[in-house]
Structures are given as C-alpha cells and as structure tokens.
GROMACS .gro file of C-alpha atoms in nm:
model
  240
    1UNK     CA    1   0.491  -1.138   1.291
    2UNK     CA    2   0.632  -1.106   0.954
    3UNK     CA    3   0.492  -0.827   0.674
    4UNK     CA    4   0.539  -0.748   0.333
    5UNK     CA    5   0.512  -0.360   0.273
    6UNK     CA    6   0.567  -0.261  -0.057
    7UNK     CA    7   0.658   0.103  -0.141
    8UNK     CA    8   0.852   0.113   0.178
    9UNK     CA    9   1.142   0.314   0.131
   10UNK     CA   10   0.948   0.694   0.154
   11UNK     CA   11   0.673   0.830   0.266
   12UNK     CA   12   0.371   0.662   0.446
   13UNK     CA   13   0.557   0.325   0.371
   14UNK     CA   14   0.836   0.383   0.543
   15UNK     CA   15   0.638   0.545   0.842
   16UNK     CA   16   0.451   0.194   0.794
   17UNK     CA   17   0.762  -0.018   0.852
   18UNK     CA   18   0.863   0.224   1.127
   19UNK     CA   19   0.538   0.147   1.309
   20UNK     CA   20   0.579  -0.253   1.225
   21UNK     CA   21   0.925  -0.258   1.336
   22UNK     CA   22   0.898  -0.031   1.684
   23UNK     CA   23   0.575  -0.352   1.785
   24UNK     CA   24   0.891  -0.603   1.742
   25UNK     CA   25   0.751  -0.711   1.411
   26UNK     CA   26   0.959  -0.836   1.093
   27UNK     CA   27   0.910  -0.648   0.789
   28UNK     CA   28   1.011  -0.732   0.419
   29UNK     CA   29   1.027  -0.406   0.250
   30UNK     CA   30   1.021  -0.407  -0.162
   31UNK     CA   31   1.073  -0.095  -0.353
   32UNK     CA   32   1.243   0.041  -0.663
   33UNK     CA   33   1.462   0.331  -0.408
   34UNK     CA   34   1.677   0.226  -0.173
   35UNK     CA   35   1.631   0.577   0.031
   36UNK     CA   36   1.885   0.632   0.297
   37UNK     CA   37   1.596   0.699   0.476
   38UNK     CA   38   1.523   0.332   0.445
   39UNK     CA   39   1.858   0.255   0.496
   40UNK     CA   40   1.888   0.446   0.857
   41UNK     CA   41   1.588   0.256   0.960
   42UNK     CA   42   1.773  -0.073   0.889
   43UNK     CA   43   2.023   0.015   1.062
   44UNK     CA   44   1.810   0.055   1.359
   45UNK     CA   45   1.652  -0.230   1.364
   46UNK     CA   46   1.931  -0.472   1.211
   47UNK     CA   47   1.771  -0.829   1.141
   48UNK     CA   48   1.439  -0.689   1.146
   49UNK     CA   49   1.386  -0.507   0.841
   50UNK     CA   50   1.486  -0.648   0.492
   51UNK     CA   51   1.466  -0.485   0.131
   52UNK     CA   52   1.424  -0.595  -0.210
   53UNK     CA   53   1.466  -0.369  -0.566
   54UNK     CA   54   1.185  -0.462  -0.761
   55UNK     CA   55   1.056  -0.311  -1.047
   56UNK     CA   56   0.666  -0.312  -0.948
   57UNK     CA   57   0.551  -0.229  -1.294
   58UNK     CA   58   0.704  -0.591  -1.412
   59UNK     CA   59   0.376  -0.776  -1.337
   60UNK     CA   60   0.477  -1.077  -1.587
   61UNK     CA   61   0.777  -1.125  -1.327
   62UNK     CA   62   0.654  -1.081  -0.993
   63UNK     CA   63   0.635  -1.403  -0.896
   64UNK     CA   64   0.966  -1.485  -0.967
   65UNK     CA   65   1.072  -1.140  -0.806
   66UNK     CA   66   0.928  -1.119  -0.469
   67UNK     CA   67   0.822  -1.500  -0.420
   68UNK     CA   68   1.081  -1.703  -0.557
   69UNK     CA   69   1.403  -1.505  -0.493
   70UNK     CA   70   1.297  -1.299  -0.214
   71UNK     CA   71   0.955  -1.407   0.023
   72UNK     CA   72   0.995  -1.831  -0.071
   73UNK     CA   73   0.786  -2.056   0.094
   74UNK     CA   74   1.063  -2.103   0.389
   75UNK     CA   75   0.900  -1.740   0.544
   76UNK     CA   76   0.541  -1.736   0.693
   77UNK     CA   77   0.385  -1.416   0.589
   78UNK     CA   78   0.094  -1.239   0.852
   79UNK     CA   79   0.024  -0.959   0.684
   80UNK     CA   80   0.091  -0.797   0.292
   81UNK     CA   81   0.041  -0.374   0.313
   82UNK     CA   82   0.025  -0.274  -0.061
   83UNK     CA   83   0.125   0.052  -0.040
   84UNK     CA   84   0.310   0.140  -0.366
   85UNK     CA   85   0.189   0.357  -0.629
   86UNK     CA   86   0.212   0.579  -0.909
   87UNK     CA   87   0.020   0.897  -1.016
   88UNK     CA   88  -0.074   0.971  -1.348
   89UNK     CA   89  -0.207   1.350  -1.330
   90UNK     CA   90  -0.420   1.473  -1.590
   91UNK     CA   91  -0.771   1.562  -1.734
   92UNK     CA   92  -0.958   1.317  -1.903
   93UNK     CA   93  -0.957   1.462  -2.237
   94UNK     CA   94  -0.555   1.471  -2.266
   95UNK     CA   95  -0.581   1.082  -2.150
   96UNK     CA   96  -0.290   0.878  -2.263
   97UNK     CA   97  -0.340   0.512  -2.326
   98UNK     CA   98   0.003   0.371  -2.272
   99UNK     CA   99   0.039   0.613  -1.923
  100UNK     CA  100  -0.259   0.456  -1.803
  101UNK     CA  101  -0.206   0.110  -1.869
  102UNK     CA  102   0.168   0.208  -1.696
  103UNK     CA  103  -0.063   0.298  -1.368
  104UNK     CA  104  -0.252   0.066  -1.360
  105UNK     CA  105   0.032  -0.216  -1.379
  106UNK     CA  106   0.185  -0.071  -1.050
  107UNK     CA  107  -0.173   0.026  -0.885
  108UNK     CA  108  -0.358  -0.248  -0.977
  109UNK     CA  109  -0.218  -0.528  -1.144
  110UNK     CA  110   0.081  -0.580  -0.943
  111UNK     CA  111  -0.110  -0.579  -0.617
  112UNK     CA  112  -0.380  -0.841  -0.737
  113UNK     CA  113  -0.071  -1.084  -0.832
  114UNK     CA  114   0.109  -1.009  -0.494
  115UNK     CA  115  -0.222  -1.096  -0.340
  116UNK     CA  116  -0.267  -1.407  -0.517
  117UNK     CA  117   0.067  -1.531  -0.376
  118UNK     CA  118   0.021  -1.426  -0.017
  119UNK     CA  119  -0.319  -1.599   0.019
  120UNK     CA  120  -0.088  -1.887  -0.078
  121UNK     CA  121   0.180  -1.857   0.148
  122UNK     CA  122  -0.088  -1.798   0.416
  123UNK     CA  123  -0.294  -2.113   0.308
  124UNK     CA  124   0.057  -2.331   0.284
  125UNK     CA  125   0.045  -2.169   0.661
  126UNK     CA  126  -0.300  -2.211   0.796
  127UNK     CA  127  -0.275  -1.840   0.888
  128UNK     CA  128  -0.558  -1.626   0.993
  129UNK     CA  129  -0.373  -1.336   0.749
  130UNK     CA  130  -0.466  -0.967   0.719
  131UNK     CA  131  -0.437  -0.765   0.380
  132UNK     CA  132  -0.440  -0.418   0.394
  133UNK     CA  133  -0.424  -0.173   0.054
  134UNK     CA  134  -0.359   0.203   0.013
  135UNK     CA  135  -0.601   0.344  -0.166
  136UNK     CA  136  -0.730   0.749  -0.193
  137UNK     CA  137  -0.941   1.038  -0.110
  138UNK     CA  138  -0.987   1.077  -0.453
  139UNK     CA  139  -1.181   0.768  -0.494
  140UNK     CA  140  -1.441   0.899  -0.264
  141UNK     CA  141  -1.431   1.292  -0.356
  142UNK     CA  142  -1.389   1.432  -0.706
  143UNK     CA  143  -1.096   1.613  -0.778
  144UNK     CA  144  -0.984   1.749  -1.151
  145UNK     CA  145  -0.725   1.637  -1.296
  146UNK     CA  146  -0.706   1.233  -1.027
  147UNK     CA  147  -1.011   1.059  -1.279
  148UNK     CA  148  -0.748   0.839  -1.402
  149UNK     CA  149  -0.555   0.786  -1.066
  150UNK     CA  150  -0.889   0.754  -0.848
  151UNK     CA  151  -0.998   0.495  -1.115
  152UNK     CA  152  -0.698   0.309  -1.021
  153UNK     CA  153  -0.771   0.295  -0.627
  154UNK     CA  154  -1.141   0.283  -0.713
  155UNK     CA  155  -1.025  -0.097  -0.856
  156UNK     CA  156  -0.831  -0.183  -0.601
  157UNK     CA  157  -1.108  -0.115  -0.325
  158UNK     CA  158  -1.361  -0.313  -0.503
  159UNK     CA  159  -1.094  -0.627  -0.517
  160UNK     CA  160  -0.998  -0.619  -0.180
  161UNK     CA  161  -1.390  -0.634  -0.094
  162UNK     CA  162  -1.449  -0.952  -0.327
  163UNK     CA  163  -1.113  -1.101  -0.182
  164UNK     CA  164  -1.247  -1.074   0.181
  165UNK     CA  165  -1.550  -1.276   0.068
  166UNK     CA  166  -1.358  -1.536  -0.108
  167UNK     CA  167  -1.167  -1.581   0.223
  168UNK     CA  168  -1.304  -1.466   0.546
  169UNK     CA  169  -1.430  -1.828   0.607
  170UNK     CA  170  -1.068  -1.909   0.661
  171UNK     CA  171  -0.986  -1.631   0.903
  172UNK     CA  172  -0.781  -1.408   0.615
  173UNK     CA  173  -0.857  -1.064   0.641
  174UNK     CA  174  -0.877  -0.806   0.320
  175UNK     CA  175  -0.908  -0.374   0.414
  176UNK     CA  176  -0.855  -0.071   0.293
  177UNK     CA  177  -0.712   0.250   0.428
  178UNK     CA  178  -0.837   0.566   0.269
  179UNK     CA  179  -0.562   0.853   0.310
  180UNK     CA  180  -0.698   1.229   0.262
  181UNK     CA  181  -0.388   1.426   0.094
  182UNK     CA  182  -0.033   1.422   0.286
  183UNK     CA  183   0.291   1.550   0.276
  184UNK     CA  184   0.442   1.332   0.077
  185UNK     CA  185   0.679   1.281  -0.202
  186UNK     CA  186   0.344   1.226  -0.439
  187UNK     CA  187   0.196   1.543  -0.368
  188UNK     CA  188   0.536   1.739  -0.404
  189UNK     CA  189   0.413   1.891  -0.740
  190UNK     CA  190   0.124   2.037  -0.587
  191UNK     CA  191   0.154   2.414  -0.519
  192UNK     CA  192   0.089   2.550  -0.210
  193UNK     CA  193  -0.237   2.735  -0.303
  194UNK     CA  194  -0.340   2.369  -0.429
  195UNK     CA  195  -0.281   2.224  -0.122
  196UNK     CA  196  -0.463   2.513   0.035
  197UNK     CA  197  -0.773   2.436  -0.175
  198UNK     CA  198  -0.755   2.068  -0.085
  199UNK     CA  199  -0.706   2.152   0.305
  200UNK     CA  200  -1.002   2.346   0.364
  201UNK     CA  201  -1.254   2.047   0.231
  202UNK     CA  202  -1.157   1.865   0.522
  203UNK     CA  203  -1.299   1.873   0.877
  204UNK     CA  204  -0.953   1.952   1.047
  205UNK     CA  205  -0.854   2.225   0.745
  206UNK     CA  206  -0.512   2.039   0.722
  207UNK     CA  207  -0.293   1.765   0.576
  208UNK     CA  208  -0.380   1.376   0.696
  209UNK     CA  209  -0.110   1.276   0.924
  210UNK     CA  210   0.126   1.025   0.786
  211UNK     CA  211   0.146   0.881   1.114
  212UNK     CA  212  -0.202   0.854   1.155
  213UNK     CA  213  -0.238   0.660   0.850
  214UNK     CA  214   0.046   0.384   0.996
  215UNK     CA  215  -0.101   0.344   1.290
  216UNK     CA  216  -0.426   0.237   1.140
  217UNK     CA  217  -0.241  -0.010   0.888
  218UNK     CA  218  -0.072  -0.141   1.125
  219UNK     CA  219  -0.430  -0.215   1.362
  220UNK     CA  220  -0.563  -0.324   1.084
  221UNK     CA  221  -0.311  -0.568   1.055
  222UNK     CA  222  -0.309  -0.713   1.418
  223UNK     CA  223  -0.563  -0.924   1.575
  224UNK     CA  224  -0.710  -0.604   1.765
  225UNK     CA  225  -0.876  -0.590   1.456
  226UNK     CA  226  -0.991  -0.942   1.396
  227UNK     CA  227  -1.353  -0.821   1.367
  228UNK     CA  228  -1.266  -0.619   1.056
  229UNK     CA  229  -1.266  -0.708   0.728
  230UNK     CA  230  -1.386  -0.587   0.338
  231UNK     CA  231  -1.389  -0.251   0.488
  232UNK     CA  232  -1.289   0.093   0.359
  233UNK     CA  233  -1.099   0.294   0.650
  234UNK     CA  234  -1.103   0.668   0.615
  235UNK     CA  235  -0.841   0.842   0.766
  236UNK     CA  236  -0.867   1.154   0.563
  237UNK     CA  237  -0.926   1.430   0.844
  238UNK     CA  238  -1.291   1.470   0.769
  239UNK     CA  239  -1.275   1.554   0.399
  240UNK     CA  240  -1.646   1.715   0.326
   0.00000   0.00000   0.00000
C-alpha cells in the first residue's frame, strides 16, 4: 500500500511512518524538517520511505508541490494521514489576525486541497481509499489559551465528516483521530506543572501514548477498518 503522511519527520508522524513502514507499506513523507530522525528511518527501510520539503503553509502551490513534482498520477495512493500542524497559543482577547489566518493555512486549508487531490488520484484508481486527519483534545475539552488552535481542528473534523458523505458510496473512507496531549515537540513549551494540570483530567492521569495514536491511524487506514468511516476516534486516555 502506498501513504501520504504529512508532518512526518517528528513526533506522532514519524511514529506514523514507523508503524506504516514495519506492515511492509510505502510511505511518502512531506515535511518542512528533514530530522535525522527521519533520516535514520530511511535508512532502515531504503526504497520504502520517501520525503519531500514542502512548505505546507503555501496552499496556492500545493498542487504543483506534492502532486505534480512529487505524488504524479504514475503512484496509486491508499491512504493520505494529514498529520501536520501548527499551534497558535493564546487567549482570545490578544487574537492576532494575520497568526490565525497563518494556522489555519497549514491546519486547514492545506489539508482540504491535499484532500481534493487524493480523492482524485484514488478516483483515476478506482480505489476503495481511507483518509485519516489529526485533529485534538482541545476540540472536545476547553482549555485557555487552544480557542484559536481547537477552532482549527474543530474545522477539520467537520470536513472530514461531509467528505465521507460525499464519498462513501465509492468505498473512500474519511476519519479522525483525536489525540489527548503527548510528548511531543508541540507541547515542549508547556511547563511541567501544565502538563500536570492537563494529566490529571484524564482517566489514566498521564500523557496519550504516541504509539497508541499510530497504531490507530494506521487501523484506520487498513481494511480491518472498512466498516469505519466519518468518525471521530478518541485516543486521549480518558480525558474527563
């Protein structure tokens, strides 16, 4: 099977390819870091795992960028994992226009163009497809400071549902993974009395596994999960 992970060179992206790869899959990682993370990975699996710089905020050019000179019509696609993201931090009454509308180029806009071109590829195909986006606790449970970034996933969630409508009849698939708050290069800023705070709303009083949250994108993705589709999958360690 061949994927498209975006955001795949840290983080739960690159634990994403790692899962993809170790099922024998083929994965076509875009990013603006190449990581030597990333690049000890593709050195593992050597004509297996591919990489792309792309600026993701360039949503006038990424057709051009990821579809023309990088996933053309010569590669069947199974699966897109939209994955990449940016945080804007802040409350709502310091909200800045132009950091927003940054955000929501890489969070929102990006992903609904990428989408529009691998429901292509996949109807050039006659593939029975599966779409899966990142989204965020935060959409689901109020926390100060994320109204701007949980608007952002908030969006995204409510387009993957329509897009699973629009195309179920055909087999494609359209989900959404719902992380709680991980270890991760995002929440890096966070001290560790805020991450305290965060841990104890959850069921399992600790950080969501990174792996955890793979494993399910990458279920999602295969045909265990053919009965599953314009769904929102928590995997957020029981966040109450």
């Amino acid at each position: 099977m061949n994927y498209l992970v975006t955001g795949c060179s840290r983080g739960v992206g690159l634990e994403i390819c790692r899962v993809l790869l170790s099922e024998g899959n083929t994965v076509y990682g875009v990013a603006r870091s190449y990581t030597d993370e990333f690049k000890e990975l593709e050195s593992e699996y050597h004509g297996y795992l591919y990489f792309k710089s792309i600026d993701l905020s360039d949503c006038e050019n990424i057709h051009k960028n990821v579809f023309k000179e990088y996933i053309t019509n010569k590669i069947q696609l199974d699966g897109y994992v939209n994955n990449a993201a940016m945080a804007y931090d802040d409350i709502v009454t310091n909200l800045n226009i132009d950091r927003l509308k940054a955000m929501y180029d890489v969070n929102v806009f990006t992903p609904m163009v990428i989408t529009k071109y691998v429901l292509r590829n996949m109807l050039l195909y006659k593939k029975k497809g599966s779409i899966v986006h990142i989204s965020s606790i935060s959409a689901h449970t109020g926390y100060k400071g994320l109204a701007m970034y949980a608007s952002s996933k908030g969006a995204l969630e409510a387009f993957s549902k329509d897009t699973a409508r629009e195309w179920g009849q055909l087999g494609i698939r359209s989900n959404v993974v719902v992380p709680g708050f991980m270890e991760t290069t995002m929440s890096s800023s966070l001290t560790e009395e805020q991450k305290d705070r965060i841990y104890k709303r959850t069921s399992l009083k600790s950080a969501t596994s990174v792996y955890s949250v793979a494993e399910t994108v990458a279920f999602l993705l295969s045909d265990k999960a053919c009965g599953i589709t314009g769904q929102n999958v928590h995997v957020d360690n029981g966040t109450i």
